[in-house]
Coordinates of N, CA and C in Angstrom, one line a residue:
M1 N 0.8 -1.2 0.0 CA 0.0 0.0 0.0 C 0.9 1.3 0.0
Q2 N 0.6 2.2 -0.9 CA 1.4 3.4 -1.0 C 1.4 4.2 0.3
T3 N 2.6 4.7 0.6 CA 2.8 5.7 1.7 C 2.5 7.1 1.2
I4 N 1.5 7.7 1.7 CA 1.1 9.1 1.3 C 2.0 10.1 2.0
L5 N 2.1 9.9 3.3 CA 2.8 10.9 4.2 C 3.8 10.1 5.1
K6 N 5.0 10.7 5.2 CA 6.0 10.2 6.2 C 6.7 11.3 6.8
A7 N 6.4 11.5 8.1 CA 7.1 12.5 8.9 C 8.1 11.9 9.9
E8 N 9.3 12.3 10.0 CA 10.3 11.7 10.8 C 11.0 12.7 11.7
H9 N 11.0 12.4 13.0 CA 11.7 13.1 14.0 C 11.4 14.6 14.0
I10 N 10.1 14.9 14.0 CA 9.7 16.3 13.9 C 9.7 16.9 15.3
D11 N 10.4 18.1 15.4 CA 10.3 19.0 16.5 C 9.6 20.2 16.0
G12 N 8.9 20.9 16.9 CA 8.2 22.1 16.5 C 7.5 22.8 17.6
G13 N 7.2 24.1 17.4 CA 6.5 24.8 18.5 C 6.3 26.3 18.1
Y14 N 6.2 27.1 19.1 CA 5.9 28.5 18.9 C 7.0 29.4 19.6
G15 N 7.9 30.0 18.8 CA 9.0 30.7 19.4 C 9.9 29.8 20.2
D16 N 10.1 30.2 21.5 CA 11.0 29.4 22.3 C 10.2 28.3 23.0
Q17 N 8.9 28.1 22.8 CA 8.2 27.0 23.4 C 8.1 25.8 22.5
Q18 N 8.9 24.8 22.8 CA 8.8 23.6 22.0 C 7.6 22.7 22.4
V19 N 6.8 22.3 21.4 CA 5.6 21.6 21.7 C 5.8 20.1 21.2
L20 N 6.4 19.9 20.1 CA 6.5 18.6 19.5 C 8.0 18.1 19.7
H21 N 8.1 16.8 20.1 CA 9.4 16.2 20.4 C 9.6 14.9 19.6
S22 N 10.4 15.0 18.6 CA 10.8 13.9 17.8 C 9.6 13.0 17.4
I23 N 8.6 13.6 16.7 CA 7.4 13.0 16.3 C 7.6 12.3 14.9
S24 N 7.2 11.0 14.8 CA 7.3 10.3 13.5 C 5.9 9.7 13.2
V25 N 5.5 9.9 12.0 CA 4.1 9.5 11.6 C 4.2 9.0 10.2
K26 N 3.5 7.9 9.9 CA 3.4 7.4 8.5 C 1.9 7.1 8.2
V27 N 1.4 7.6 7.1 CA 0.0 7.4 6.7 C 0.0 6.8 5.3
R28 N -0.7 5.7 5.2 CA -0.8 5.0 3.9 C -2.1 5.3 3.2
A29 N -2.1 5.0 1.9 CA -3.3 5.3 1.1 C -4.6 4.7 1.7
G30 N -5.6 5.6 1.8 CA -6.9 5.1 2.3 C -7.1 5.0 3.8
E31 N -6.0 5.2 4.5 CA -6.1 5.2 6.0 C -6.9 6.3 6.6
R32 N -7.5 6.1 7.7 CA -8.2 7.1 8.5 C -7.6 7.1 9.9
V33 N -6.6 8.0 10.0 CA -5.8 8.1 11.3 C -6.4 9.1 12.2
L34 N -6.5 8.8 13.5 CA -7.0 9.7 14.5 C -5.9 10.0 15.4
L35 N -5.7 11.4 15.7 CA -4.8 11.8 16.7 C -5.6 12.1 18.0
V36 N -5.2 11.4 19.1 CA -5.9 11.5 20.3 C -4.9 11.9 21.4
G37 N -5.5 12.4 22.5 CA -4.6 12.7 23.7 C -5.2 13.9 24.4
P38 N -4.7 14.2 25.6 CA -5.3 15.3 26.5 C -5.1 16.6 25.8
N39 N -5.9 17.6 26.2 CA -5.8 19.0 25.7 C -4.3 19.5 25.9
G40 N -3.8 20.1 24.9 CA -2.5 20.7 25.0 C -1.3 19.8 24.8
C41 N -1.6 18.6 24.3 CA -0.5 17.6 24.0 C 0.2 17.8 22.7
G42 N -0.4 18.7 21.8 CA 0.3 19.0 20.6 C -0.4 18.5 19.3
K43 N -1.6 18.0 19.4 CA -2.3 17.5 18.2 C -2.5 18.5 17.1
T44 N -3.1 19.7 17.5 CA -3.3 20.7 16.5 C -1.9 21.3 15.9
T45 N -1.0 21.4 16.8 CA 0.4 21.8 16.4 C 1.0 20.9 15.3
L46 N 0.8 19.6 15.6 CA 1.3 18.6 14.6 C 0.6 18.8 13.3
L47 N -0.8 18.9 13.3 CA -1.5 19.2 12.0 C -0.9 20.4 11.3
K48 N -0.7 21.5 12.0 CA -0.1 22.7 11.4 C 1.2 22.5 10.8
V49 N 2.1 21.7 11.4 CA 3.4 21.4 10.8 C 3.2 20.5 9.6
L50 N 2.3 19.5 9.6 CA 2.1 18.7 8.5 C 1.6 19.5 7.3
A51 N 0.7 20.5 7.6 CA 0.1 21.3 6.5 C 1.1 22.4 6.0
G52 N 2.2 22.7 6.7 CA 3.1 23.7 6.3 C 2.7 25.1 6.9
V53 N 1.7 25.1 7.8 CA 1.4 26.4 8.4 C 2.4 26.8 9.4
L54 N 3.0 25.8 10.1 CA 4.0 26.0 11.1 C 5.3 25.2 10.7
P55 N 6.4 25.9 10.6 CA 7.6 25.2 10.1 C 8.2 24.3 11.3
P56 N 8.7 23.1 11.0 CA 9.3 22.3 12.1 C 10.7 22.9 12.4
T57 N 11.2 22.7 13.6 CA 12.5 23.1 13.9 C 13.5 22.0 13.7
N58 N 13.0 20.8 13.4 CA 13.9 19.6 13.1 C 13.0 18.6 12.5
G59 N 13.7 17.7 11.7 CA 13.0 16.6 11.1 C 12.7 16.8 9.6
Q60 N 12.0 15.8 9.0 CA 11.7 15.8 7.6 C 10.3 15.3 7.4
I61 N 9.6 15.9 6.4 CA 8.3 15.5 6.0 C 8.3 15.1 4.5
M62 N 7.8 13.9 4.2 CA 7.7 13.5 2.8 C 6.2 13.3 2.5
F63 N 5.8 13.9 1.4 CA 4.4 13.8 0.9 C 4.4 13.3 -0.5
L64 N 3.8 12.1 -0.8 CA 3.8 11.5 -2.1 C 5.3 11.3 -2.6
D65 N 6.1 10.9 -1.7 CA 7.5 10.5 -2.0 C 8.4 11.8 -2.4
R66 N 7.9 12.9 -2.0 CA 8.7 14.2 -2.2 C 8.8 14.9 -0.9
S67 N 10.0 15.4 -0.7 CA 10.3 16.2 0.5 C 9.5 17.5 0.5
V68 N 8.7 17.8 1.5 CA 7.9 19.1 1.5 C 8.3 19.8 2.8
T69 N 9.4 19.5 3.5 CA 9.7 20.1 4.8 C 9.7 21.6 4.7
G70 N 10.2 22.2 3.7 CA 10.2 23.6 3.6 C 9.3 24.2 2.6
T71 N 8.3 23.4 2.2 CA 7.4 23.8 1.1 C 6.2 24.5 1.7
P72 N 5.8 25.7 1.2 CA 4.7 26.4 1.8 C 3.4 25.7 1.6
T73 N 2.4 26.1 2.4 CA 1.1 25.4 2.4 C 0.4 25.4 1.0
H74 N 0.4 26.5 0.3 CA -0.3 26.5 -1.0 C 0.3 25.6 -2.0
K75 N 1.6 25.3 -1.9 CA 2.2 24.4 -2.8 C 1.8 22.9 -2.4
R76 N 1.8 22.7 -1.1 CA 1.3 21.3 -0.7 C -0.1 21.1 -1.1
I77 N -0.9 22.1 -1.1 CA -2.3 22.0 -1.5 C -2.4 21.6 -3.0
R78 N -1.6 22.2 -3.8 CA -1.5 21.9 -5.2 C -1.0 20.5 -5.5
M79 N -0.3 19.9 -4.5 CA 0.2 18.6 -4.7 C -0.8 17.5 -4.2
G80 N -1.9 18.0 -3.5 CA -2.9 17.1 -3.1 C -3.2 17.0 -1.6
L81 N -2.7 18.0 -0.9 CA -2.9 18.0 0.6 C -4.2 18.9 0.8
G82 N -5.1 18.4 1.6 CA -6.2 19.2 2.1 C -6.1 19.5 3.6
Y83 N -6.5 20.7 4.0 CA -6.4 21.1 5.4 C -7.6 21.8 5.9
L84 N -8.4 21.2 6.8 CA -9.6 21.8 7.3 C -9.2 22.4 8.7
M85 N -9.2 23.7 8.8 CA -8.9 24.3 10.1 C -10.2 24.3 10.9
Q86 N -10.0 24.5 12.2 CA -11.2 24.4 13.1 C -12.1 25.6 13.0
T87 N -11.5 26.8 12.7 CA -12.3 28.0 12.7 C -12.0 28.8 11.4
R88 N -12.9 29.7 11.1 CA -12.7 30.6 9.9 C -12.4 29.8 8.6
N89 N -13.3 28.8 8.4 CA -13.0 28.0 7.2 C -14.0 28.2 6.1
V90 N -15.0 29.1 6.2 CA -15.8 29.5 5.1 C -15.9 31.0 5.0
F91 N -16.4 31.6 3.9 CA -16.6 33.0 3.8 C -18.1 33.3 4.0
P92 N -18.5 33.8 5.2 CA -19.9 33.9 5.5 C -20.7 34.8 4.6
S93 N -20.1 35.8 4.0 CA -20.9 36.8 3.2 C -21.1 36.3 1.8
L94 N -20.5 35.2 1.4 CA -20.6 34.6 0.0 C -21.6 33.4 0.1
T95 N -22.2 33.1 -1.1 CA -23.1 32.0 -1.2 C -22.4 30.7 -1.1
V96 N -23.1 29.6 -0.9 CA -22.5 28.3 -0.9 C -21.8 28.0 -2.2
E97 N -22.4 28.3 -3.3 CA -21.8 28.1 -4.6 C -20.5 28.9 -4.8
E98 N -20.6 30.2 -4.3 CA -19.4 31.0 -4.4 C -18.2 30.5 -3.6
N99 N -18.6 30.0 -2.4 CA -17.5 29.4 -1.6 C -16.9 28.2 -2.2
L100 N -17.8 27.3 -2.8 CA -17.3 26.1 -3.5 C -16.4 26.5 -4.7
H101 N -16.8 27.6 -5.4 CA -16.0 28.1 -6.5 C -14.6 28.5 -6.1
L102 N -14.5 29.2 -4.9 CA -13.2 29.6 -4.4 C -12.4 28.4 -4.0
G103 N -13.0 27.3 -3.6 CA -12.2 26.2 -3.3 C -11.7 25.4 -4.4
Y104 N -12.2 25.7 -5.6 CA -11.9 25.0 -6.8 C -10.8 25.8 -7.6
W105 N -9.6 25.3 -7.8 CA -8.5 26.1 -8.3 C -8.1 25.7 -9.7
H106 N -8.9 24.9 -10.4 CA -8.6 24.4 -11.8 C -9.0 25.4 -12.9
G107 N -9.6 26.5 -12.5 CA -10.1 27.4 -13.5 C -11.6 27.1 -13.7
N108 N -12.1 27.6 -14.9 CA -13.5 27.4 -15.1 C -14.0 26.0 -15.5
G109 N -13.1 25.3 -16.3 CA -13.5 24.0 -16.8 C -13.7 23.0 -15.7
G110 N -14.8 22.3 -15.7 CA -15.0 21.1 -14.8 C -15.6 21.5 -13.5
F111 N -15.8 22.7 -13.2 CA -16.4 23.1 -11.9 C -17.7 22.5 -11.6
Q112 N -18.6 22.5 -12.6 CA -20.0 22.1 -12.4 C -20.0 20.6 -12.1
A113 N -19.2 19.8 -12.8 CA -19.2 18.3 -12.6 C -18.7 18.0 -11.2
Q114 N -17.6 18.7 -10.8 CA -17.1 18.5 -9.4 C -18.0 19.0 -8.4
R115 N -18.7 20.1 -8.6 CA -19.7 20.6 -7.6 C -20.8 19.5 -7.5
D116 N -21.3 19.0 -8.6 CA -22.4 18.0 -8.5 C -22.0 16.7 -7.8
R117 N -20.8 16.3 -8.0 CA -20.3 15.1 -7.3 C -20.2 15.4 -5.8
L118 N -19.8 16.7 -5.4 CA -19.7 17.0 -4.0 C -21.1 17.1 -3.4
L119 N -22.1 17.6 -4.1 CA -23.5 17.6 -3.6 C -24.1 16.2 -3.4
D120 N -23.6 15.3 -4.1 CA -24.0 13.9 -3.8 C -23.5 13.4 -2.5
I121 N -22.3 13.9 -2.1 CA -21.7 13.5 -0.9 C -22.3 14.3 0.3
F122 N -22.6 15.6 0.0 CA -23.2 16.4 1.1 C -24.6 16.9 0.6
P123 N -25.6 16.0 0.6 CA -26.9 16.3 0.1 C -27.6 17.5 0.8
M124 N -27.1 17.7 2.1 CA -27.7 18.8 2.8 C -27.5 20.2 2.2
L125 N -26.5 20.3 1.2 CA -26.2 21.5 0.6 C -26.9 21.7 -0.8
K126 N -27.6 20.7 -1.2 CA -28.2 20.8 -2.6 C -29.1 21.9 -2.8
D127 N -30.0 22.2 -1.9 CA -30.9 23.3 -2.0 C -30.5 24.6 -1.4
K128 N -29.2 24.7 -1.1 CA -28.7 25.9 -0.4 C -27.6 26.6 -1.2
L129 N -27.5 26.3 -2.5 CA -26.4 26.9 -3.3 C -26.4 28.4 -3.3
M130 N -27.6 29.0 -3.3 CA -27.7 30.4 -3.4 C -27.8 31.1 -2.0
R131 N -27.7 30.3 -1.0 CA -27.8 30.9 0.4 C -26.4 31.3 0.9
R132 N -26.4 32.5 1.5 CA -25.1 32.9 2.1 C -24.7 32.0 3.2
A133 N -23.4 31.7 3.2 CA -22.8 30.7 4.1 C -23.1 31.1 5.6
G134 N -23.1 32.4 5.9 CA -23.4 32.9 7.2 C -24.7 32.5 7.7
L135 N -25.7 32.1 6.9 CA -27.0 31.8 7.3 C -27.2 30.3 7.4
L136 N -26.2 29.5 7.2 CA -26.3 28.1 7.3 C -26.3 27.6 8.7
S137 N -26.9 26.5 9.0 CA -26.7 25.9 10.3 C -25.3 25.4 10.6
G138 N -25.0 25.1 11.8 CA -23.6 24.7 12.1 C -23.1 23.5 11.3
G139 N -24.0 22.5 11.2 CA -23.7 21.3 10.4 C -23.5 21.6 8.9
E140 N -24.4 22.4 8.4 CA -24.3 22.8 7.0 C -23.1 23.6 6.7
R141 N -22.7 24.5 7.6 CA -21.5 25.3 7.4 C -20.3 24.4 7.4
Q142 N -20.2 23.4 8.3 CA -19.1 22.5 8.4 C -19.0 21.6 7.1
A143 N -20.2 21.2 6.6 CA -20.2 20.4 5.4 C -19.6 21.3 4.2
L144 N -20.0 22.5 4.2 CA -19.4 23.4 3.2 C -17.9 23.6 3.3
A145 N -17.5 23.7 4.6 CA -16.0 23.8 4.8 C -15.3 22.6 4.3
V146 N -15.8 21.4 4.6 CA -15.1 20.2 4.1 C -15.2 20.2 2.6
G147 N -16.4 20.5 2.1 CA -16.6 20.5 0.6 C -15.6 21.4 -0.1
M148 N -15.3 22.6 0.4 CA -14.4 23.5 -0.2 C -13.0 22.9 -0.3
V149 N -12.6 22.2 0.7 CA -11.3 21.6 0.7 C -11.2 20.5 -0.4
I150 N -12.3 19.6 -0.5 CA -12.2 18.5 -1.4 C -12.7 18.8 -2.8
M151 N -13.0 20.1 -3.0 CA -13.3 20.5 -4.4 C -12.0 20.3 -5.3
R152 N -10.9 20.4 -4.6 CA -9.6 20.1 -5.3 C -9.3 18.6 -5.2
P153 N -8.4 18.1 -6.1 CA -7.9 16.8 -6.0 C -7.2 16.6 -4.7
V154 N -7.6 15.7 -3.8 CA -7.0 15.5 -2.5 C -6.5 14.1 -2.3
K155 N -5.3 13.9 -1.9 CA -4.7 12.6 -1.6 C -4.7 12.4 0.0
L156 N -4.6 13.5 0.7 CA -4.5 13.4 2.2 C -5.3 14.6 2.7
L157 N -6.2 14.3 3.6 CA -7.0 15.4 4.2 C -6.7 15.5 5.7
L158 N -6.3 16.7 6.2 CA -6.0 16.9 7.6 C -7.3 17.6 8.2
L159 N -7.8 17.1 9.2 CA -9.1 17.7 9.8 C -8.8 18.0 11.3
D160 N -9.1 19.3 11.7 CA -8.9 19.7 13.0 C -10.3 19.8 13.7
E161 N -10.7 18.9 14.5 CA -11.9 18.8 15.2 C -13.1 19.2 14.3
P162 N -13.4 18.4 13.3 CA -14.5 18.7 12.4 C -15.9 18.7 13.0
T163 N -16.1 18.1 14.2 CA -17.4 18.1 14.8 C -17.6 19.1 16.0
A164 N -16.5 19.9 16.2 CA -16.6 20.8 17.3 C -17.8 21.8 17.3
G165 N -18.5 21.9 18.4 CA -19.7 22.8 18.5 C -20.9 22.3 17.8
L166 N -20.9 21.1 17.2 CA -22.1 20.6 16.5 C -23.0 19.7 17.4
S167 N -24.3 19.7 17.1 CA -25.1 18.8 17.8 C -24.7 17.3 17.5
P168 N -25.1 16.4 18.3 CA -24.8 15.0 18.0 C -25.2 14.5 16.7
K169 N -26.4 14.9 16.2 CA -26.9 14.5 14.9 C -26.1 15.1 13.8
A170 N -25.8 16.4 13.9 CA -25.0 17.1 12.9 C -23.6 16.5 12.9
A171 N -23.0 16.2 14.0 CA -21.7 15.6 14.1 C -21.6 14.3 13.4
E172 N -22.6 13.5 13.7 CA -22.7 12.1 13.0 C -22.9 12.3 11.5
D173 N -23.7 13.3 11.0 CA -23.8 13.5 9.6 C -22.5 13.9 8.9
I174 N -21.7 14.8 9.6 CA -20.5 15.2 9.0 C -19.5 14.1 8.9
L175 N -19.3 13.3 10.0 CA -18.4 12.2 9.9 C -18.8 11.1 8.9
S176 N -20.1 10.9 8.8 CA -20.6 10.0 7.8 C -20.3 10.5 6.3
A177 N -20.5 11.8 6.1 CA -20.2 12.4 4.8 C -18.7 12.4 4.5
I178 N -17.9 12.6 5.5 CA -16.4 12.5 5.3 C -16.1 11.1 4.9
H179 N -16.7 10.1 5.5 CA -16.4 8.7 5.2 C -16.9 8.5 3.7
R180 N -18.1 9.0 3.3 CA -18.5 8.8 2.0 C -17.5 9.4 1.0
A181 N -17.0 10.6 1.3 CA -16.1 11.3 0.5 C -14.8 10.4 0.3
Q182 N -14.3 9.8 1.4 CA -13.1 9.0 1.3 C -13.4 7.8 0.5
E183 N -14.5 7.2 0.6 CA -14.9 6.0 -0.2 C -15.0 6.4 -1.7
T184 N -15.5 7.5 -2.0 CA -15.8 8.0 -3.4 C -14.5 8.4 -4.0
I185 N -13.7 9.2 -3.3 CA -12.5 9.9 -3.9 C -11.3 9.1 -3.6
G186 N -11.2 8.5 -2.5 CA -10.1 7.6 -2.2 C -8.9 8.2 -1.4
F187 N -9.1 9.3 -0.8 CA -8.0 10.0 0.0 C -7.9 9.4 1.4
A188 N -6.7 9.6 1.9 CA -6.4 9.2 3.3 C -6.7 10.5 4.2
S189 N -6.8 10.2 5.5 CA -7.1 11.4 6.4 C -6.3 11.2 7.7
V190 N -6.0 12.4 8.3 CA -5.5 12.5 9.7 C -6.4 13.5 10.4
M191 N -7.1 13.0 11.5 CA -8.1 13.8 12.1 C -7.8 14.0 13.6
V192 N -8.0 15.2 14.1 CA -8.0 15.5 15.5 C -9.5 15.6 15.9
E193 N -9.9 14.8 16.9 CA -11.3 14.8 17.3 C -11.4 14.3 18.8
H194 N -12.1 15.1 19.6 CA -12.2 14.7 21.1 C -13.4 13.8 21.4
N195 N -14.4 13.7 20.5 CA -15.5 12.9 20.8 C -15.2 11.5 20.4
L196 N -14.5 10.7 21.3 CA -14.1 9.4 20.9 C -15.2 8.4 20.7
R197 N -16.3 8.6 21.5 CA -17.4 7.7 21.4 C -18.1 7.8 20.1
L198 N -18.1 9.0 19.5 CA -18.7 9.2 18.2 C -17.7 8.8 17.1
V199 N -16.5 9.2 17.2 CA -15.6 9.1 16.0 C -14.9 7.7 15.9
H200 N -15.0 6.8 16.9 CA -14.2 5.6 16.8 C -14.7 4.7 15.7
R201 N -15.9 4.8 15.3 CA -16.5 4.0 14.2 C -16.0 4.4 12.8
W202 N -15.4 5.6 12.7 CA -15.0 6.2 11.4 C -13.5 6.2 11.2
V203 N -12.7 5.6 12.0 CA -11.3 5.6 11.9 C -10.7 4.2 11.8
S204 N -9.5 4.1 11.2 CA -8.9 2.8 11.1 C -7.8 2.5 12.2
R205 N -7.2 3.6 12.7 CA -6.3 3.4 13.8 C -6.1 4.8 14.4
A206 N -5.5 4.8 15.6 CA -5.3 6.0 16.4 C -3.9 6.1 16.9
L207 N -3.4 7.3 16.9 CA -2.0 7.6 17.4 C -2.3 8.4 18.7
V208 N -1.7 8.0 19.8 CA -1.9 8.6 21.1 C -0.8 9.6 21.4
M209 N -1.1 10.8 21.7 CA -0.1 11.8 22.0 C -0.2 12.2 23.5
R210 N 1.0 12.5 24.0 CA 1.1 13.1 25.4 C 2.3 13.9 25.4
Q211 N 2.2 15.2 25.9 CA 3.3 16.1 26.1 C 4.2 16.2 24.8
G212 N 3.5 16.3 23.7 CA 4.3 16.5 22.4 C 4.9 15.3 21.9
C213 N 4.6 14.1 22.4 CA 5.2 12.9 21.9 C 4.1 11.9 21.5
I214 N 4.3 11.0 20.5 CA 3.4 9.9 20.3 C 3.9 8.8 21.2
V215 N 3.0 8.4 22.1 CA 3.3 7.4 23.1 C 2.7 6.0 22.8
A216 N 1.8 5.9 21.9 CA 1.2 4.6 21.6 C 0.4 4.7 20.3
E217 N 0.2 3.5 19.7 CA -0.6 3.3 18.5 C -1.7 2.3 18.8
E218 N -3.0 2.7 18.5 CA -4.1 1.8 18.7 C -4.7 1.4 17.4
R219 N -4.6 0.1 17.1 CA -5.2 -0.4 15.8 C -6.6 -1.0 15.9
D220 N -7.1 -1.0 17.1 CA -8.5 -1.4 17.3 C -9.3 -0.2 17.8
P221 N -10.0 0.5 17.0 CA -10.7 1.7 17.4 C -11.7 1.5 18.5
K222 N -12.2 0.3 18.7 CA -13.1 0.0 19.8 C -12.5 0.3 21.1
H223 N -11.2 0.2 21.2 CA -10.5 0.4 22.5 C -10.6 1.9 22.9
L224 N -10.9 2.8 22.0 CA -11.0 4.2 22.3 C -12.1 4.5 23.2
I225 N -13.1 3.7 23.4 CA -14.2 3.9 24.3 C -14.1 3.0 25.5
D226 N -13.0 2.3 25.7 CA -12.8 1.4 26.8 C -12.3 2.3 28.0
R227 N -12.9 2.1 29.2 CA -12.6 3.0 30.3 C -11.2 2.8 30.8
E228 N -10.7 1.5 30.8 CA -9.3 1.3 31.2 C -8.3 1.9 30.3
W229 N -8.6 1.9 29.0 CA -7.8 2.5 28.0 C -7.7 4.0 28.2
L230 N -8.9 4.6 28.4 CA -8.9 6.1 28.6 C -8.1 6.4 29.9
Q231 N -8.3 5.7 30.9 CA -7.6 5.9 32.2 C -6.1 5.9 32.0
R232 N -5.6 5.0 31.2 CA -4.2 4.8 31.0 C -3.6 6.0 30.2
Y233 N -4.3 6.5 29.2 CA -3.7 7.5 28.4 C -4.1 8.9 28.6
Y234 N -5.2 9.1 29.4 CA -5.7 10.4 29.6 C -5.5 10.9 31.1
F235 N -5.4 10.0 32.0 CA -5.5 10.4 33.4 C -4.3 9.9 34.3
E236 N -3.6 9.0 33.8 CA -2.5 8.5 34.6 C -1.2 9.4 34.5

């Protein structure tokens, strides 16, 4: 199975504050990897480094067999990296269709076909194309945010808490739609998500972080909702 992403011995942080300590991660084609761990352990920081938003202070990142360690985010996106930030991920004053058009960078040709394929994945947006994004419900807005990212060809999607602030039903719908998108398009994903009881059914394995390090790998997602497992990695 093709390795989509390989990060080795990554250090990183903010100014003099080191957050990540010799992180190594490998993601293969089609995988759905979950980053878990207590608040402040470095999960979002790691996503930022993988996306190129934050430069590492040490280590190397390979994406599709090419070194992207010093490559800016927009070039990684053109290579097939998608990155869904937790906040400010849609343009509220623009319509749904205008937001999708901004997410599509191939020019004019092919937009409608890609938009229609996306609406099959996110049917809650089908009758909202002319509505301003700021008037959408929380679940619809998050569906649009994911849709904007995958309007481009994506090989790896990084997601930072895609269900944050959503109702249980809306959160379930978003994770289900992301899964449909992965099945349809075939990209891999790395996700940060705190609702383990909800998300464990949608991932293939988990990497456990603590104090800026990866301390364990869990290949059976059912263990994510086991009380003893949670006690071991979150509270001890």
